[in-house]
Coordinates of C-alpha atoms in Angstrom, one line a residue:
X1221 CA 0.0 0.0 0.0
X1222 CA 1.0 3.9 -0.9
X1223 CA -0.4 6.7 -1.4
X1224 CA -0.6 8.3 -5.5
X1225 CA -1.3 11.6 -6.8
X1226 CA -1.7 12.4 -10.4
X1227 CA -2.3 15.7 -12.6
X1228 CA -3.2 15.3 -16.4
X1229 CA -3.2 18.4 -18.5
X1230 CA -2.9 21.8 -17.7
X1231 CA -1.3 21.2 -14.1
X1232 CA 1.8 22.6 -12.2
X1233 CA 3.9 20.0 -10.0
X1234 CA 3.0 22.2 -6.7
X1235 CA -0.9 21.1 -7.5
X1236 CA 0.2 17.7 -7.0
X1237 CA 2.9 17.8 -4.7
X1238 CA 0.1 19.4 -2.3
X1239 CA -2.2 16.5 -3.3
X1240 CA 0.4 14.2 -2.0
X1241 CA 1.4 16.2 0.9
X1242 CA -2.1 15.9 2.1
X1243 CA -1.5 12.2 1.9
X1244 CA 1.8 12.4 3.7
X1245 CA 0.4 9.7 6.3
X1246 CA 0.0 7.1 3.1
X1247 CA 4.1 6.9 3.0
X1248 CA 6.2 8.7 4.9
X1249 CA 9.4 6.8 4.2
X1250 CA 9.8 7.6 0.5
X1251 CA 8.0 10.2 -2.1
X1252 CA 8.9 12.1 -4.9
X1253 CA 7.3 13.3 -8.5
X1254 CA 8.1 12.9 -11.8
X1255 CA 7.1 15.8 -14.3
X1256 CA 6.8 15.9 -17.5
X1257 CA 4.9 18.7 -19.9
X1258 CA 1.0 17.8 -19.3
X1259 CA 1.3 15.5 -16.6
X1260 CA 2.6 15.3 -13.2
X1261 CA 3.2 11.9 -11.0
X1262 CA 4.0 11.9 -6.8
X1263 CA 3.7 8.8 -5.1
X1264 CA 4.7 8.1 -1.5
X1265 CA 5.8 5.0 0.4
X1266 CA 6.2 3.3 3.9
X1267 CA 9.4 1.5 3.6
X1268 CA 7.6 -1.7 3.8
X1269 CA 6.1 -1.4 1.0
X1270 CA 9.4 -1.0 -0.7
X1271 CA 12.0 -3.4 1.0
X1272 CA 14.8 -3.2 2.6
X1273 CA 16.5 -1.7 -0.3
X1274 CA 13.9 1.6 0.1
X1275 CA 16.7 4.0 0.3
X1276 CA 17.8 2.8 -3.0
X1277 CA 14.1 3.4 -5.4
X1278 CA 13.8 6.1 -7.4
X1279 CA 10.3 7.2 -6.6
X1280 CA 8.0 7.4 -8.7
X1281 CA 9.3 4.4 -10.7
X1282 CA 9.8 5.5 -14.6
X1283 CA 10.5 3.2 -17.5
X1284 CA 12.8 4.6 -20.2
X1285 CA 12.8 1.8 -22.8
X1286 CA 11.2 4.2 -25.2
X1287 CA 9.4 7.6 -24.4
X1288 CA 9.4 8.0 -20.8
X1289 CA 6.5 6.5 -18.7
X1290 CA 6.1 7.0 -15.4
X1291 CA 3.9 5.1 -12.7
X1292 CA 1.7 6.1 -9.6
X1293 CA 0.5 3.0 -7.9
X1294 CA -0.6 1.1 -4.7
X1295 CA -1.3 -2.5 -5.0
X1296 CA -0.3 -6.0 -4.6
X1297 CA -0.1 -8.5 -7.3
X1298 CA -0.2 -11.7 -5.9
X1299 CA 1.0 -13.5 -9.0
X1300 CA 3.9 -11.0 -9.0
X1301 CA 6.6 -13.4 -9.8
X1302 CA 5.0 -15.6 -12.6
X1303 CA 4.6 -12.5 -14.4
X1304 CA 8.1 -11.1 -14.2
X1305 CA 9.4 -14.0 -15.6
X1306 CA 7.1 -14.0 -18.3
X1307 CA 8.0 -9.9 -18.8
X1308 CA 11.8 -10.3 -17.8
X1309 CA 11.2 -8.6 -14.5
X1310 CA 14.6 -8.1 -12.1
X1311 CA 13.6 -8.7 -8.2
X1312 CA 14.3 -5.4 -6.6
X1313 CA 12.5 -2.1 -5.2
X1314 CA 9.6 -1.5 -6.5
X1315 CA 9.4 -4.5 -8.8
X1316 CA 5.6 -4.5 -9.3
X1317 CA 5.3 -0.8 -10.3
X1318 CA 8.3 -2.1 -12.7
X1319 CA 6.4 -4.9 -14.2
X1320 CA 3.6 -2.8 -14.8
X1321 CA 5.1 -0.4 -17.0
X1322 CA 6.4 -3.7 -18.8
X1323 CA 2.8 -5.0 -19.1
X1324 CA 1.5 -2.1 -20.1
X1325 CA 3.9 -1.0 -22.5
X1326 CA 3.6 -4.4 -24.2
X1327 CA 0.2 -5.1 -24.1
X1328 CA -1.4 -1.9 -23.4
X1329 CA -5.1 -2.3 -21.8
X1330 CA -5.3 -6.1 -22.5
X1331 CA -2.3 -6.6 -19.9
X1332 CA -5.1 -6.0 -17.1
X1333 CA -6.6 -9.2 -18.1
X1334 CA -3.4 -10.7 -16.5
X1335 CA -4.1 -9.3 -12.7
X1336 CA -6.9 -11.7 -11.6
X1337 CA -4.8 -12.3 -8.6
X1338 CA -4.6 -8.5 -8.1
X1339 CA -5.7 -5.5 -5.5
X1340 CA -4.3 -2.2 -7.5
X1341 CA -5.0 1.4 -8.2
X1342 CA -2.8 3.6 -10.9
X1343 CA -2.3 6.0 -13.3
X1344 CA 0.6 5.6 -15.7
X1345 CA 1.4 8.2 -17.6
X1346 CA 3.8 9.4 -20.7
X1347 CA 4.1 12.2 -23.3
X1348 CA 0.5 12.6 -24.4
X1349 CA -1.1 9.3 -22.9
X1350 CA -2.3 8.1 -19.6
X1351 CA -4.1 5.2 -18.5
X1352 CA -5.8 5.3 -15.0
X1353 CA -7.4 1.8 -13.6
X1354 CA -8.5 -0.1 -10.1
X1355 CA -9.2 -3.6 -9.3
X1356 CA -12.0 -5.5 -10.0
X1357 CA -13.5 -5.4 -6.2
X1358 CA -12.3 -1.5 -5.8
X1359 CA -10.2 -2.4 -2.6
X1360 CA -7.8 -0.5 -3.8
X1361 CA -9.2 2.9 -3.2
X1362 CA -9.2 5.6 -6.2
X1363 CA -10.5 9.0 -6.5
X1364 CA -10.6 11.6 -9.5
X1365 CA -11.4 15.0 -10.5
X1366 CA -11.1 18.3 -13.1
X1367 CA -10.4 21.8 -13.0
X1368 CA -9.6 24.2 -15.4
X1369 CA -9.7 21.2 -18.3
X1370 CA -7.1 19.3 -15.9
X1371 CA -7.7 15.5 -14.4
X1372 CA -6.5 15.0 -11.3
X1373 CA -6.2 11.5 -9.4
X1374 CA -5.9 10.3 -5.6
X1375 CA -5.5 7.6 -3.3
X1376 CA -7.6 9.5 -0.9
X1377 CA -10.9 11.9 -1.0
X1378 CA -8.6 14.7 0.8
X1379 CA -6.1 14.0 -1.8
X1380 CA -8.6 15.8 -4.7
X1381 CA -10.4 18.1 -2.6
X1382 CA -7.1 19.8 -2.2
X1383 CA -7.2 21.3 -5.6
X1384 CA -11.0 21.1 -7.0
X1385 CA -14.1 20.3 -5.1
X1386 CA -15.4 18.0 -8.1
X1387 CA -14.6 14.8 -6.2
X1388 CA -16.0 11.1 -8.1
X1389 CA -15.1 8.1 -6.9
X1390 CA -13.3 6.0 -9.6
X1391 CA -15.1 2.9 -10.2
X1392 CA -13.9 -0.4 -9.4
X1393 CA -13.2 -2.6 -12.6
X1394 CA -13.0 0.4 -14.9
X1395 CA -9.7 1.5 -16.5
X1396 CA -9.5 5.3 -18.2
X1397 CA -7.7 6.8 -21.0
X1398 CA -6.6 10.3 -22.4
X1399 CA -10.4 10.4 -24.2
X1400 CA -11.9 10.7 -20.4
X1401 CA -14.2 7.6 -21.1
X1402 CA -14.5 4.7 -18.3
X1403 CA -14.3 1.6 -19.1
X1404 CA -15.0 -1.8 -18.2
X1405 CA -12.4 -4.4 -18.2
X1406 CA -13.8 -6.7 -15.3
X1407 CA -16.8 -7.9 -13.8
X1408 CA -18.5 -9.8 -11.0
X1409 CA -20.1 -12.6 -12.5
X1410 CA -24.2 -12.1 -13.5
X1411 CA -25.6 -15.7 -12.8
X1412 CA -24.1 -18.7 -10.9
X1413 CA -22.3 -21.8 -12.6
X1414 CA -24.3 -24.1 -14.2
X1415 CA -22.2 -26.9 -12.2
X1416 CA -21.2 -26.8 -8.7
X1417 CA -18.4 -28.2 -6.5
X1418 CA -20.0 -30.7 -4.3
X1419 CA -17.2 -32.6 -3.0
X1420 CA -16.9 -31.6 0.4
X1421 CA -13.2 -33.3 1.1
X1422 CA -12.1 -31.8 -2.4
X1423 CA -13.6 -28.3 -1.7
X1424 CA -11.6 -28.8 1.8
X1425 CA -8.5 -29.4 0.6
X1426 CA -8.6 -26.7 -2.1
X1427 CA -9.6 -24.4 0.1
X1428 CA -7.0 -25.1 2.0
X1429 CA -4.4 -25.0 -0.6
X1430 CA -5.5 -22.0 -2.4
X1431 CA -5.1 -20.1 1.1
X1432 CA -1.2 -21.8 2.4
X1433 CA -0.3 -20.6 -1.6
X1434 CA -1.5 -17.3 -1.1
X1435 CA 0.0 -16.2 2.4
X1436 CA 3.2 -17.4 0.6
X1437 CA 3.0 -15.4 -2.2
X1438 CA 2.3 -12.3 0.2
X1439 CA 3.9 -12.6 3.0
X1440 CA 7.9 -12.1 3.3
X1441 CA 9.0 -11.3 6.5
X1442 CA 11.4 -8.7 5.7
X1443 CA 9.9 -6.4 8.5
X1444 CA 8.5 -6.8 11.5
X1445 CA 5.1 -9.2 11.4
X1446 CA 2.6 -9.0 13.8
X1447 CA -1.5 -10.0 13.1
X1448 CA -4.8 -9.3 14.2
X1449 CA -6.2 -11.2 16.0
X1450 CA -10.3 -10.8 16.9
X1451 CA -10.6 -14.5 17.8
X1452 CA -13.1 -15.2 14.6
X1453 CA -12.3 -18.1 12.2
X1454 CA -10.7 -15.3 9.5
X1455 CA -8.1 -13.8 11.7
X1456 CA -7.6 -17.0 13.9
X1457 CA -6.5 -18.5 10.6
X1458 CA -4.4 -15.9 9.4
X1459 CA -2.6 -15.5 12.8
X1460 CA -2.2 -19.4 13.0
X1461 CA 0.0 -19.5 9.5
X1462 CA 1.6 -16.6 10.4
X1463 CA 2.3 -18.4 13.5
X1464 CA 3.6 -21.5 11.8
X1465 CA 5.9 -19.6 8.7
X1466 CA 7.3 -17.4 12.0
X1467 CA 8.8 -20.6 13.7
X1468 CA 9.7 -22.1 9.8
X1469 CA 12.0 -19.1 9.2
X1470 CA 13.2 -18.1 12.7
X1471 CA 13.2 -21.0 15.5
X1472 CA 10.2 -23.3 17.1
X1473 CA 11.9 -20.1 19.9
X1474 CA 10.1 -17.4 17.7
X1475 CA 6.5 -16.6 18.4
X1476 CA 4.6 -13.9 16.3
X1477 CA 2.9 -11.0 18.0
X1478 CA -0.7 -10.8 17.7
X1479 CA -3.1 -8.5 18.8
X1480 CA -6.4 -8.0 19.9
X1481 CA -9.1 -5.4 21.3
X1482 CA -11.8 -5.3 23.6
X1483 CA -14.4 -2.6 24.5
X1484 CA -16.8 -3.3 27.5
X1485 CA -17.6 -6.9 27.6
X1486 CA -16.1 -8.1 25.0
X1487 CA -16.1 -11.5 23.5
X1488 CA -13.4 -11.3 21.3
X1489 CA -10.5 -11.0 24.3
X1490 CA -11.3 -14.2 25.5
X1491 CA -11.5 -16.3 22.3
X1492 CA -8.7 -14.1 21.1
X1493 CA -6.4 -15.6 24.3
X1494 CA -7.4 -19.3 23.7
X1495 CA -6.1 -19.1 20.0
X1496 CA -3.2 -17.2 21.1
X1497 CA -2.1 -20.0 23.8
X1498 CA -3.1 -22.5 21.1
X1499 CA -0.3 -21.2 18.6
X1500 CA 2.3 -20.1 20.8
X1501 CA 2.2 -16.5 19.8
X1502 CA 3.5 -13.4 21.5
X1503 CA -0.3 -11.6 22.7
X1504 CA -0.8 -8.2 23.4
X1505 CA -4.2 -6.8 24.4
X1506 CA -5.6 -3.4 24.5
X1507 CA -8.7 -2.8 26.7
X1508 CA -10.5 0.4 25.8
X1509 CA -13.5 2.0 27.4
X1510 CA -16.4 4.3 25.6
X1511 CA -14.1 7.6 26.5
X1512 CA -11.3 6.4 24.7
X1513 CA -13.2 5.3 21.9
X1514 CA -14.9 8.5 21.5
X1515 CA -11.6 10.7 21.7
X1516 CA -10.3 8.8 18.8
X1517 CA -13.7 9.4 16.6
X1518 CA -12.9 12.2 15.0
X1519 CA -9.6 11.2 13.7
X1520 CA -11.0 8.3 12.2
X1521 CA -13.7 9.7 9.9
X1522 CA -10.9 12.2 9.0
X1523 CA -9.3 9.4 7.7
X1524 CA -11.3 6.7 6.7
X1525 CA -13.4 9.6 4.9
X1526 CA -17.1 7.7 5.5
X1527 CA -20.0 8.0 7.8
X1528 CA -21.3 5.2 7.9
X1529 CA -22.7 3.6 11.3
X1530 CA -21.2 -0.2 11.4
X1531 CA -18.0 0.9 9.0
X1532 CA -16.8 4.3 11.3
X1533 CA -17.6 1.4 14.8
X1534 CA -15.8 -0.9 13.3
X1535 CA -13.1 1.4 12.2
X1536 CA -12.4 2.3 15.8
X1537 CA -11.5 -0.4 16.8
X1538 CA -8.9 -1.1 13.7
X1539 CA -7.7 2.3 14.1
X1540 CA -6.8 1.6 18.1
X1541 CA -5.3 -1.7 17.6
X1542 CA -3.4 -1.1 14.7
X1543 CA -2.1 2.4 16.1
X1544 CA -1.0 -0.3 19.3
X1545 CA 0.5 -2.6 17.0
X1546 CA 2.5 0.3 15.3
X1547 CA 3.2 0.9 19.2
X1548 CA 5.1 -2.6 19.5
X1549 CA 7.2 -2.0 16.6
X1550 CA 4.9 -3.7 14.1
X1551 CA 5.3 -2.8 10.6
X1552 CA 3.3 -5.1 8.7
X1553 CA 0.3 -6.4 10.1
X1554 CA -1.6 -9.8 8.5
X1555 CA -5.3 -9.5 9.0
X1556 CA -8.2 -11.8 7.9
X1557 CA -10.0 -9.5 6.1
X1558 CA -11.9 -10.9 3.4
X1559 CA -12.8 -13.9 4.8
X1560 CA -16.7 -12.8 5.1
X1561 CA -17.4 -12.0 1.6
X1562 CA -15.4 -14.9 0.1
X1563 CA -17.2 -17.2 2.1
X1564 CA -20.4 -15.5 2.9
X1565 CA -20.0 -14.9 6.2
X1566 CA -22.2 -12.2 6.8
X1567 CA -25.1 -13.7 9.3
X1568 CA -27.8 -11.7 6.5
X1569 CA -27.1 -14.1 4.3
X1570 CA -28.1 -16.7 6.3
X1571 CA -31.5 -15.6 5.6
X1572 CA -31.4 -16.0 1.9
X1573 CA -32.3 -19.9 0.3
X1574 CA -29.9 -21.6 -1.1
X1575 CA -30.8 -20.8 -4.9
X1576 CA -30.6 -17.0 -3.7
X1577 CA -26.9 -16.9 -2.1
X1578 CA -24.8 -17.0 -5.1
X1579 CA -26.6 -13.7 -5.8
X1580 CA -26.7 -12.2 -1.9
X1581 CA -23.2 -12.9 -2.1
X1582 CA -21.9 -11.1 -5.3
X1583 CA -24.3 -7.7 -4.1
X1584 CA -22.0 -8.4 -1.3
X1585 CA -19.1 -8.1 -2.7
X1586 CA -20.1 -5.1 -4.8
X1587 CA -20.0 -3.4 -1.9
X1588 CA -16.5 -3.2 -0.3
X1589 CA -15.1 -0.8 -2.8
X1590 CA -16.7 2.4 -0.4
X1591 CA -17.4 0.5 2.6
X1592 CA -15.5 -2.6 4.0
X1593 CA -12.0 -1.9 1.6
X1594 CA -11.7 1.4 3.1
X1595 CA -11.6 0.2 7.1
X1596 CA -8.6 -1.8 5.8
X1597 CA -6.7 0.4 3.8
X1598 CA -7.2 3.8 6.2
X1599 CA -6.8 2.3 9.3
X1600 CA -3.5 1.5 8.8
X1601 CA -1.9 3.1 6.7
X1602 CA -3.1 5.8 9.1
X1603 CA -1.0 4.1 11.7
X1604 CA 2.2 3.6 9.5
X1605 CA 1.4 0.2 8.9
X1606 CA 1.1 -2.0 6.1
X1607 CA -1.5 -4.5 6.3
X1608 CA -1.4 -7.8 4.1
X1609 CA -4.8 -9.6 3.2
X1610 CA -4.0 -13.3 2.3
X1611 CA -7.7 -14.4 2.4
X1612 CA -8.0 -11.3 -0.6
X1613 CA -7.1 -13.6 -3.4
X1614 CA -8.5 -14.0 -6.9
X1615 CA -8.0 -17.3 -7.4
X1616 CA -9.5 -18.4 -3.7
X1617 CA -12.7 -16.2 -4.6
X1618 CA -12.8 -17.7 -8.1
X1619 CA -13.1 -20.8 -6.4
X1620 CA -15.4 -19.8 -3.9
X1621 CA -18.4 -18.5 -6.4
X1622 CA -18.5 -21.7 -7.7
X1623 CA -18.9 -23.7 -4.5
X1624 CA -22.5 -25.0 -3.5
X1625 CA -24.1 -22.8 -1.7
X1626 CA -24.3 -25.8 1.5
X1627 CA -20.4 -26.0 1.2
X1628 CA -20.6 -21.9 2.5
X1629 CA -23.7 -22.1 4.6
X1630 CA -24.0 -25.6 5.5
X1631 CA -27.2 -26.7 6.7
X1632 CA -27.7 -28.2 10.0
X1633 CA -30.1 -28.7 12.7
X1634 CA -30.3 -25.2 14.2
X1635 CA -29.9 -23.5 11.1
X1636 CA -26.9 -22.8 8.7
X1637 CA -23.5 -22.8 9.7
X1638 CA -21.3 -20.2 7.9
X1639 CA -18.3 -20.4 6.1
X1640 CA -18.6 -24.3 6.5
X1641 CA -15.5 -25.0 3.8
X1642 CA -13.3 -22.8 5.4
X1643 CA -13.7 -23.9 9.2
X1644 CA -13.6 -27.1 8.2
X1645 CA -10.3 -26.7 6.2
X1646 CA -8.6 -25.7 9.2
X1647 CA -10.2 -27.1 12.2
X1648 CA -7.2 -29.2 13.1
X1649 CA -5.2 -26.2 13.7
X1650 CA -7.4 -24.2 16.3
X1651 CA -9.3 -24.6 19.3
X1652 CA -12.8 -26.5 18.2
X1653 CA -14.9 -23.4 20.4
X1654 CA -12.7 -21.2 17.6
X1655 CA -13.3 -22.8 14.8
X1656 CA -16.8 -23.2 15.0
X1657 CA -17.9 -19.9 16.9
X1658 CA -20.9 -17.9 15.4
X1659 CA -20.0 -15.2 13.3
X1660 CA -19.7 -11.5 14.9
X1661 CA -19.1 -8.1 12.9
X1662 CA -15.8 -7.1 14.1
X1663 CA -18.0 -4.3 16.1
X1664 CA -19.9 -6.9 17.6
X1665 CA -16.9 -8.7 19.1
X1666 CA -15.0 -5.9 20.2
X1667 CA -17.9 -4.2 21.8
X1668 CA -18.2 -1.1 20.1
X1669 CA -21.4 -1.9 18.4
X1670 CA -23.3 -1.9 21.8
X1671 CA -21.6 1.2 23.4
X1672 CA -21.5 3.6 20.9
X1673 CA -25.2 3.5 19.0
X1674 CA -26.0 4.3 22.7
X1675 CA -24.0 7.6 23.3
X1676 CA -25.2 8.9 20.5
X1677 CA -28.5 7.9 21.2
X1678 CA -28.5 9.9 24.2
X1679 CA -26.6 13.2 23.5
X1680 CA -28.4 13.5 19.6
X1681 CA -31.9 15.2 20.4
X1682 CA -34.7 13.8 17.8
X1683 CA -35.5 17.2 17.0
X1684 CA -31.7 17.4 15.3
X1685 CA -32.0 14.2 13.5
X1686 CA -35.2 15.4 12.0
X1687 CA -33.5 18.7 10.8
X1688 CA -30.9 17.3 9.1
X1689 CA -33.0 14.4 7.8
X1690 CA -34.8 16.9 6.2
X1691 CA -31.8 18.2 3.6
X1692 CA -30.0 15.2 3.6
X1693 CA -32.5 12.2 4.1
X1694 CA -29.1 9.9 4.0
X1695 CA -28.8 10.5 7.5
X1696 CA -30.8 7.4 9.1
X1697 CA -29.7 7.4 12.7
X1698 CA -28.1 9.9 15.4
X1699 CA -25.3 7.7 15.6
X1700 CA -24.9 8.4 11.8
X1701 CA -25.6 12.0 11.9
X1702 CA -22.8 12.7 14.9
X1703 CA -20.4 11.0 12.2
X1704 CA -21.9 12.9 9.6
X1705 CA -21.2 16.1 11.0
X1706 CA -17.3 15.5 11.3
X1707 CA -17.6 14.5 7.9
X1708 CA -18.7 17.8 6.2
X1709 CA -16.8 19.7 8.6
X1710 CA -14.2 18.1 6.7
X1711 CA -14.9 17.4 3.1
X1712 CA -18.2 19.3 3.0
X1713 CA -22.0 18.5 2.2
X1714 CA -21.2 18.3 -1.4
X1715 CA -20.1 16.0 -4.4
X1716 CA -18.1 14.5 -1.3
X1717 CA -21.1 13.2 0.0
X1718 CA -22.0 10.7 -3.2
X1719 CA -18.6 8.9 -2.3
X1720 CA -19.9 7.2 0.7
X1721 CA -21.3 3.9 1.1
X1722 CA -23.7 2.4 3.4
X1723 CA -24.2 -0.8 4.8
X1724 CA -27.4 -2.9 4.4
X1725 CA -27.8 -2.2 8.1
X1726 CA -27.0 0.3 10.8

């Protein structure tokens, strides 16, 4: 992850070097611009994202084979290094940035077609051409914008606002040339496969194998490694590899730090411990009451830039546990984040039928490019701290939309069970009260959910509420509208506004 800036036209480099500074929190480490007449690039970096070798990248990355072309990015390509030995790719700083320029220059728009197994947002840009483009599930977050006849991009909202108030969200899937038009180049799939996996032991050990595969692919090492740890299946899975590739490389000595955060009663502390003590890792909890919680609000809306009941709850608690990670000396934090919408997760899909889940879950997934993407980018990065998604994986969710709906929710007396496939995968590695725990939102868990729609309740008069209701109708509680109110103190009740998303529920 880093933070990008782009100016495309009529633009001077101080437009976008103020775009960028507004990002400074994105990537402190490294930054710089390339300029060329018509365009301007600035990209900052953490030097996690980089590699030990930071000091060394020329930032932004440029490719002179040829007319120069130079390369704002964040991103992770999880088939990175199949395809730099297919495009001749040196391992180094900034390799992916480096094979993109490769791709691009070779294959123009049809290279995207190669980065199924890809989270990305970029703009590459040369004498008289540009392309701009984000993944296929927008978790990569991507923002855009004219003035004066100039196009301006951003990894955050605050980015473009710095320089023009005409703020639009660029849409996930979509790739953009010098004509202005958006375009298409991937899409969720319309209708479910006319053949599903049935096999439950061979949808077990797939599952299983497409996840070991991709926490390899993503997960090096090179800087301090700690993970969340909620004590849900997702991160309890995630912390548990981490776990077992920490002892690989380092000693059956090493343990891993994980982390974990409780507000009030909080039930994710104690299933947190238990998994924990199960892998042998190095725990740190943070116990936080409603004061603390509220202190830390209006950062967060600053910076995760929604206002959005369950996301901005949520986000609390991310922000305060990764800003305590950071704390420890963390640098890199693996999360399960992911998990939910791969394997329908979410308990309000438990209420759809079978023939209806393939369908629940793909609305679902729709929806993470505003919402669910933006708690796990901002929070973060926020914090200094690169987070790494190994349950984000194109190939695992490829596999996923064409399980059987009973291998995700699997029918049994009671009800459903969530995520059947993927507790089932790894239940020899956890506690059994872990694996097979009911699904909470991360809210729910941590206790934020409770304590905070309460406060609000109490010091938001209905009279207020109504008021506001009344010019903005997307106001729909006085939890929201309290969040609200930071929000267009900072971005305004404007264009900035349409960029939100909202959650099915509250």
């Amino acid at each position: 992850m880093s933070g990008l800036a782009a100016g495309i036209g009529d633009v001077d480099e101080g437009q976008v070097q103020q775009m960028i500074d507004r990002m400074g929190h994105r990537g402190p480490d490294r930054s710089g611009v390339f300029k060329l007449p018509g365009l301007a690039l600035a990209q900052n970096y953490l030097r996690a994202d980089i590699g030990p070798d930071y000091r060394d990248a020329a930032v932004p990355a440029v490719d002179t084979e040829g007319e120069p072309l130079g390369i704002a990015y964040d991103g992770e390509i999880g088939n990175r290094l199949a395809l730099c030995r297919t495009f001749g790719v040196d391992a180094g700083p900034l390799e992916e940035e480096r094979l993109l320029l490769k791709m691009l220059r070779a294959e123009g728009r049809q290279a995207l077609g190669r980065l199924k197994d890809a989270v990305f947002a970029f703009v590459i840009a040369g004498s008289g051409e540009f392309v701009a483009a984000r993944d296929l599930l927008g978790i990569k977050t991507l923002f855009y914008g004219k003035k004066n006849g100039a196009l301006f991009f951003a990894s955050e909202l605050k980015g473009i606002l710095a320089v023009t108030d005409d703020v639009h969200e660029f849409p996930a899937g979509h790739v953009m040339d010098e004509t202005g038009a958006l375009i298409a180049f991937a899409a969720l799939p319309d209708k479910a496969p006319e053949r599903w996996e049935t096999h439950e032991d061979r949808a077990v050990g797939e599952v299983r194998r497409i996840i070991e595969d991709s926490f390899q692919r993503r997960v090096d090492f090179s800087f301090d490694t700690g993970s969340l740890l909620s004590g849900g299946i997702d991160s309890s899975v995630v912390a548990m590899l981490g776990s077992r590739e920490t002892k690989r490389r380092f000693g059956q000595a090493a343990r891993i730090k994980t982390f974990a955060l409780g507000m009030g009663k909080s039930e994710d502390i104690v299933a947190a411990r238990k998994v924990a003590e199960a892998i042998d890792a190095e725990h740190h909890e943070m116990i936080v009451d409603l004061e603390e919680a509220l202190a830390v609000i209006p950062e967060v809306v600053y910076h995760l830039e929604s206002f959005d009941p369950s996301l901005v709850r949520s986000a609390v608690s991310n922000y305060l546990i990764s800003r305590y990670a950071r704390q420890h000396g963390v640098e890199v934090l693996l999360s399960g984040e992911g998990g939910d919408e791969v394997f329908c997760g979410y308990l309000y899909l438990k209420e759809k039928p079978a023939e209806a889940l393939f369908a629940g879950q793909v609305e679902c997934l729709k929806l993470l490019h505003n919402n669910a993407a933006l708690r796990l980018d901002r929070m973060n990065r926020c914090n200094g701290v690169r987070v790494v998604t190994p349950l984000i994986s194109g190939e695992l969710l490829d596999y996923a939309l064409g399980l059987a709906p009973a291998l995700k929710q699997k029918p049994e007396a009671g009800g459903k069970t969530e995520k059947w496939v993927f507790r089932k995968a790894f239940e020899n590695d956890l506690p059994g009260e872990v694996v097979w725990r009911l699904k909470q939102e991360f809210s729910q868990g941590s206790g934020s959910a409770a304590l905070l729609p309460a406060h609000f309740e109490s010091v938001v008069s209905d009279e207020e509420l109504a008021a506001v209701q009344r010019t903005h109708p997307i106001v729909r509680s006085k939890e929201e509208l309290a969040y609200f109110r930071i929000f267009t103190e900072n971005f305004g009740d404007g264009p900035a506004v349409a960029t939100v998303g909202q959650w099915v529920s509250l």
